Coordinates of C-alpha atoms and ligand atoms in Angstrom, one line a residue:
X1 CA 0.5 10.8 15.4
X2 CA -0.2 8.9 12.0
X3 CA -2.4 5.9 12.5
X4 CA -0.1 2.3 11.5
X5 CA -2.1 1.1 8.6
X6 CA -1.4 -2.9 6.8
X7 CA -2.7 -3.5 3.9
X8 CA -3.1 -6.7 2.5
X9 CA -2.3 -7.1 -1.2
X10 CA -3.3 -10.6 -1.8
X11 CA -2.1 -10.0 -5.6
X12 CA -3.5 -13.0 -8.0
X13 CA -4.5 -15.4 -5.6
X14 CA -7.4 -16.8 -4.3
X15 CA -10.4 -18.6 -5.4
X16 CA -13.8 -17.5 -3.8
X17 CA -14.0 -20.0 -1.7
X18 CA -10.3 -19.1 -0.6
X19 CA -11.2 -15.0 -0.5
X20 CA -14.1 -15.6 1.8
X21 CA -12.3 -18.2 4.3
X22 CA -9.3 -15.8 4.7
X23 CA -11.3 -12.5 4.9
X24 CA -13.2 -14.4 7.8
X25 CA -10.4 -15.7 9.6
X26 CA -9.0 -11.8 9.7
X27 CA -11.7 -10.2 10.2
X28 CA -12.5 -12.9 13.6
X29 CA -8.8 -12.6 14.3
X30 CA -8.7 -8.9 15.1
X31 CA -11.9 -7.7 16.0
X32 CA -10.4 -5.1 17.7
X33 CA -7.1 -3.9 15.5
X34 CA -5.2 -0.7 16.8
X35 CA -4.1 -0.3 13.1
X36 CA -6.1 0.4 10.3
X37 CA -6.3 -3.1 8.5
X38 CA -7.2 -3.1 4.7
X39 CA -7.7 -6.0 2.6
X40 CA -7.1 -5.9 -1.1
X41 CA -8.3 -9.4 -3.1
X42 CA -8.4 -9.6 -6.7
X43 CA -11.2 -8.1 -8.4
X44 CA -13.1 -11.4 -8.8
X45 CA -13.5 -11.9 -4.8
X46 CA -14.2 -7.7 -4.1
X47 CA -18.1 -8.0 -3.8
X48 CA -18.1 -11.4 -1.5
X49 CA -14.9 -9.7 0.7
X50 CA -16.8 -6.8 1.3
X51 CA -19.7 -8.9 2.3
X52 CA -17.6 -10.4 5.1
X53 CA -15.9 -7.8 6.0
X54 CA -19.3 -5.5 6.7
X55 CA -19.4 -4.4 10.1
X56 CA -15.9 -5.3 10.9
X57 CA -13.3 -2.4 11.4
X58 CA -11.4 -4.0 8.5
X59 CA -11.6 -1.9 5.0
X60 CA -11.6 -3.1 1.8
X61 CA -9.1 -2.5 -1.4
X62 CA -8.4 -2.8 -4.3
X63 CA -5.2 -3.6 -6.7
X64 CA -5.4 -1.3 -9.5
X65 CA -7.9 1.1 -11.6
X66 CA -8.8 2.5 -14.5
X67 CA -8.2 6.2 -15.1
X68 CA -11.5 6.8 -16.4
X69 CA -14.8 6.5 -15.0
X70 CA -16.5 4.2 -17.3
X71 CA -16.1 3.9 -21.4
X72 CA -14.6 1.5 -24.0
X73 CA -11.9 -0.2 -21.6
X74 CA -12.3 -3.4 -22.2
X75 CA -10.8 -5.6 -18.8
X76 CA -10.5 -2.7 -16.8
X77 CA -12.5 -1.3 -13.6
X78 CA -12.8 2.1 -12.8
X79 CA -12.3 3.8 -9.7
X80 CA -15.8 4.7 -9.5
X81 CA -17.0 0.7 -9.5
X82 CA -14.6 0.4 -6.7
X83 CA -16.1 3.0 -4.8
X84 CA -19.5 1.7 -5.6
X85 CA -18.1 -1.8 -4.2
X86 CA -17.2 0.1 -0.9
X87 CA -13.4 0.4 -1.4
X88 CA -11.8 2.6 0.7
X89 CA -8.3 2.3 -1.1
X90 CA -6.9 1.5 -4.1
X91 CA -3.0 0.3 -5.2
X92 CA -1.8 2.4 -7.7
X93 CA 1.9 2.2 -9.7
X94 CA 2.8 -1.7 -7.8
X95 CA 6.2 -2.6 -9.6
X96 CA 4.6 -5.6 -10.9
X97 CA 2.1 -4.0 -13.1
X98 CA 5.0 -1.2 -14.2
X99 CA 7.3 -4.2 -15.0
X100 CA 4.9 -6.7 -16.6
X101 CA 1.7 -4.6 -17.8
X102 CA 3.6 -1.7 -19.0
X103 CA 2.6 0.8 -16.5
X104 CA 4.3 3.8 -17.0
X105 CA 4.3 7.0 -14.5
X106 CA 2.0 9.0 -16.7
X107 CA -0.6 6.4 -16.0
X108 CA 0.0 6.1 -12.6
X109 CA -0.6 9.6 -12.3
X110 CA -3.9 9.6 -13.9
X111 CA -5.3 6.8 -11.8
X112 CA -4.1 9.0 -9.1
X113 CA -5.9 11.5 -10.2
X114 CA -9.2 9.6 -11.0
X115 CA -9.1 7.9 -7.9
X116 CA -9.0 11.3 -5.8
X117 CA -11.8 12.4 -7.7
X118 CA -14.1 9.7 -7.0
X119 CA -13.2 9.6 -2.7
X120 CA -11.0 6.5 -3.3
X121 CA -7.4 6.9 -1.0
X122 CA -4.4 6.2 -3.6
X123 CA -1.6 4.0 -2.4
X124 CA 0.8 4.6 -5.0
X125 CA 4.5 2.7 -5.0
X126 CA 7.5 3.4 -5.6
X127 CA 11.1 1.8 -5.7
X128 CA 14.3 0.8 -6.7
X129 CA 15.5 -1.7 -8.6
X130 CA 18.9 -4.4 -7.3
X131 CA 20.5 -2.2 -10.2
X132 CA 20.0 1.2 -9.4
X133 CA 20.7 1.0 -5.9
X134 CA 23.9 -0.5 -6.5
X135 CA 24.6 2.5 -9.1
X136 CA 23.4 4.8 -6.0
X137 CA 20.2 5.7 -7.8
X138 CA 17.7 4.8 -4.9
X139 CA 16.6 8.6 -4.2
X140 CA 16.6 9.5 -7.8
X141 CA 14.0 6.6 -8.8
X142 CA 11.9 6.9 -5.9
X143 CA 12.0 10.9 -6.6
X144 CA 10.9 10.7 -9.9
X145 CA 8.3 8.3 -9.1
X146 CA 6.6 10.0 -6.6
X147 CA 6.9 13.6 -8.1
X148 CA 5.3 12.1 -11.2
X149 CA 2.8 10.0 -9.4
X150 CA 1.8 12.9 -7.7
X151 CA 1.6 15.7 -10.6
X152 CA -0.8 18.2 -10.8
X153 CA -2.4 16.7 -7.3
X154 CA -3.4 19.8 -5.2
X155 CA -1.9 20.1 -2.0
X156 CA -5.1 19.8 -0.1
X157 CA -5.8 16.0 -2.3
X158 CA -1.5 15.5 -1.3
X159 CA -3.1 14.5 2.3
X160 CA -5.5 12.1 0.9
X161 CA -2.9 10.1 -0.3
X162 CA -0.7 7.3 1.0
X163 CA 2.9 6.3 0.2
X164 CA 4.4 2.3 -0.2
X165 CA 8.0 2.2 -0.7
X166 CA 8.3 -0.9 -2.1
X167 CA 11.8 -1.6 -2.8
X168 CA 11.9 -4.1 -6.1
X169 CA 14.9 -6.1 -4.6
X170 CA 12.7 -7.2 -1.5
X171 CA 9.1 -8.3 -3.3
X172 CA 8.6 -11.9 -3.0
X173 CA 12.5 -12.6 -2.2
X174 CA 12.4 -13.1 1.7
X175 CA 15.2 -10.2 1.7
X176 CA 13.5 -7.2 3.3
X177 CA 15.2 -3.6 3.2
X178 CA 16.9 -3.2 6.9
X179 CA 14.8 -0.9 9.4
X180 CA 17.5 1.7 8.8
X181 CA 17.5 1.2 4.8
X182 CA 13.9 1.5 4.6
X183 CA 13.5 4.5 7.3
X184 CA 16.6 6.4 5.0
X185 CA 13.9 6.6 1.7
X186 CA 11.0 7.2 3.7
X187 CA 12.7 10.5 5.6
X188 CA 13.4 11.0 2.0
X189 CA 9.9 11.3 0.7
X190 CA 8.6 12.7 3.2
X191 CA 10.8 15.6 2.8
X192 CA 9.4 15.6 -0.7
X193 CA 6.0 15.4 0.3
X194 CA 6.7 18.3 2.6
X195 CA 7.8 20.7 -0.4
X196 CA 4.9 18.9 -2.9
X197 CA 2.3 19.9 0.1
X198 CA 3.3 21.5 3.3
X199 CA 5.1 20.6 6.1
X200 CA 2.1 19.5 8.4
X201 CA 0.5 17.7 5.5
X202 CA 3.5 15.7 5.2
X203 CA 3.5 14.9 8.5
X204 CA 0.0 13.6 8.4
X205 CA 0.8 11.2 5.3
X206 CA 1.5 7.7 5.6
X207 CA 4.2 6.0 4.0
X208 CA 4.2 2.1 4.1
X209 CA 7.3 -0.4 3.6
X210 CA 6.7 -3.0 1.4
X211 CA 9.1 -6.1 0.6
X212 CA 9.0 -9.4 2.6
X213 CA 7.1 -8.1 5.4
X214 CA 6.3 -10.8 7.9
X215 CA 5.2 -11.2 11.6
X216 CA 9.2 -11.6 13.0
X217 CA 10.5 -8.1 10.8
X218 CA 7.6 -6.0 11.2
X219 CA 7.6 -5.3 14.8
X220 CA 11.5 -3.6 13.9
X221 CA 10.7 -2.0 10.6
X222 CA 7.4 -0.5 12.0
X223 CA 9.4 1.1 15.8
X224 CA 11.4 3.5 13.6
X225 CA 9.5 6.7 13.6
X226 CA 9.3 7.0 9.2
X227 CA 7.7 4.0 9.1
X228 CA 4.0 3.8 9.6
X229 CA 3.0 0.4 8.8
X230 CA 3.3 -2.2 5.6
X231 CA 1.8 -3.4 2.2
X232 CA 2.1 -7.0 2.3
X233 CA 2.1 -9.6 -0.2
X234 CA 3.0 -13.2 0.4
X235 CA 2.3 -12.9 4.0
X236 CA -0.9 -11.8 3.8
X237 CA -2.3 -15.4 2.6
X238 CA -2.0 -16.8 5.4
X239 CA -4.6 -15.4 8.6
X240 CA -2.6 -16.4 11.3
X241 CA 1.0 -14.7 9.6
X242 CA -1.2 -11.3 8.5
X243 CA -3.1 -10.9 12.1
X244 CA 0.9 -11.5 13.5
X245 CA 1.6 -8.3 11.6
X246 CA -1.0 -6.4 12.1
X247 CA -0.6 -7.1 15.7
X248 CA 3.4 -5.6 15.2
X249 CA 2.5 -3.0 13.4
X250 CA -0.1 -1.7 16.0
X251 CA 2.4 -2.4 19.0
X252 CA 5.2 0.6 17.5
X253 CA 6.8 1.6 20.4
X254 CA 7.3 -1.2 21.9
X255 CA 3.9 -2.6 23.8
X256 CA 2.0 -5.4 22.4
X257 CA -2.2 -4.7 22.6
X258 CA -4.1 -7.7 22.4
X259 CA -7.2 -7.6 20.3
Ligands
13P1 P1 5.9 -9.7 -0.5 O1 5.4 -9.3 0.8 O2 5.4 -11.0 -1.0 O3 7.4 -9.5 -0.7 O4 5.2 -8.6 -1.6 C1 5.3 -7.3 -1.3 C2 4.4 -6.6 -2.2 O5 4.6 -6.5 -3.4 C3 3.2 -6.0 -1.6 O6 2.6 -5.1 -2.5

């Protein structure tokens, strides 16, 4: 039985002052989570998060990395400062950065890679665009994405890794994939990740849905089987709407714990 993970990805947002009141008001709000909770603030609030979060069941994240461990890079932050920093995960591939940075799959595979090698857990993303599902190329993208995300990563590393499917067409629009829409590409990849790895390792990897999460859809997208929790953006701003989630997310199958 795979463990429902959330992940917050707070994107560019947040002053200090913001990142610390929000981190607290999580952190007190589910003291006792029956998910995994990860938080992921910009790099600028990653040292006072993990301050708060110390202690607390709730891990912290980061948005991206560099591919290298240190060097010439200037901007960047490698996966090995993360680790240092106490980061327990790291976003790799997010369609924002592959539409607006340039981010190509060849780079998302080497950040995969380096973030393996330094004990840092890869979420990579993929997922369609509006377009190429209408054109019937949902499986095709997401394929390609994932198989090239995932190059070269040994099967053992495969299980160390965890899947968003992050449809394009639901980030930041309110329109989330449909419980049946989104468990469709997940049974997909897993059946992927099952020839990339094995069939128990597959099993054991979790693969979050992404795209206008929020506390009234999660409880439905998280009760189908494929789906084993949620990468959340605008939601996650707010405590009260990400501990609502959380809370959904922990409940699949129906019951509701309280924390
Ligand atoms: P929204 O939850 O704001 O749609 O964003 C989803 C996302 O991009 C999470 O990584």
């Amino acid at each position: 039985m795979r463990t429902p993970l959330v992940v917050a990805n707070w994107k560019m947002h947040g002053t200090l002052g913001e990142a610390r009141a929000l981190a607290s008001a999580v952190r007190d709000g589910l003291k006792r989570p029956r998910a995994e909770v990860v938080l992921c603030p910009p790099f600028t609030a990653l040292a006072a998060v993990a301050e708060i979060l110390a202690g607390s069941t709730i891990g912290l994240g980061a948005q991206n990395c560099h591919w290298e461990t240190q060097g010439a890079f200037t901007g960047e932050v490698s996966p090995a400062m993360l680790a240092e920093l106490g980061c327990r995960l790291v976003i790799i591939g997010h369609s924002e950065r592959r539409q607006h940075l340039g981010e190509t799959d060849a780079l998302v595979n080497r950040k995969v890679r380096a973030a393996l090698a330094q004990g840092v857990t890869p979420l990579l993303c993929v997922g369609e665009s509006a377009d190429e599902r209408r054109q019937g190329l949902t499986f095709t993208v997401v394929e390609g994405q994932l198989r090239a995300g995932l190059g070269g990563v040994s099967p053992e590393d495969l299980g160390r890794c965890i899947v968003a499917y992050e449809p394009l067409w639901a980030i930041g629009t309110g329109v989330n994939a449909t419980p049946a829409q989104a468990s469709e590409v997940h049974g997909y990849l897993r059946g992927l990740l099952s020839e990339l790895a094995s069939k128990e390792t597959a099993q054991a990897i979790r693969i979050l849905y992404g795209g206008s999460v929020k506390a009234d859809n999660a409880g439905e997208l998280c009760r189908e089987p494929e789906i084993d929790g949620a990468l959340v953006g605008g939601a996650s701003l707010q405590a009260q709407s990400f501990i609502g989630i959380v809370r959904k997310a922990a409940a699949r199958g129906g019951s509701h714990p309280k924390e």
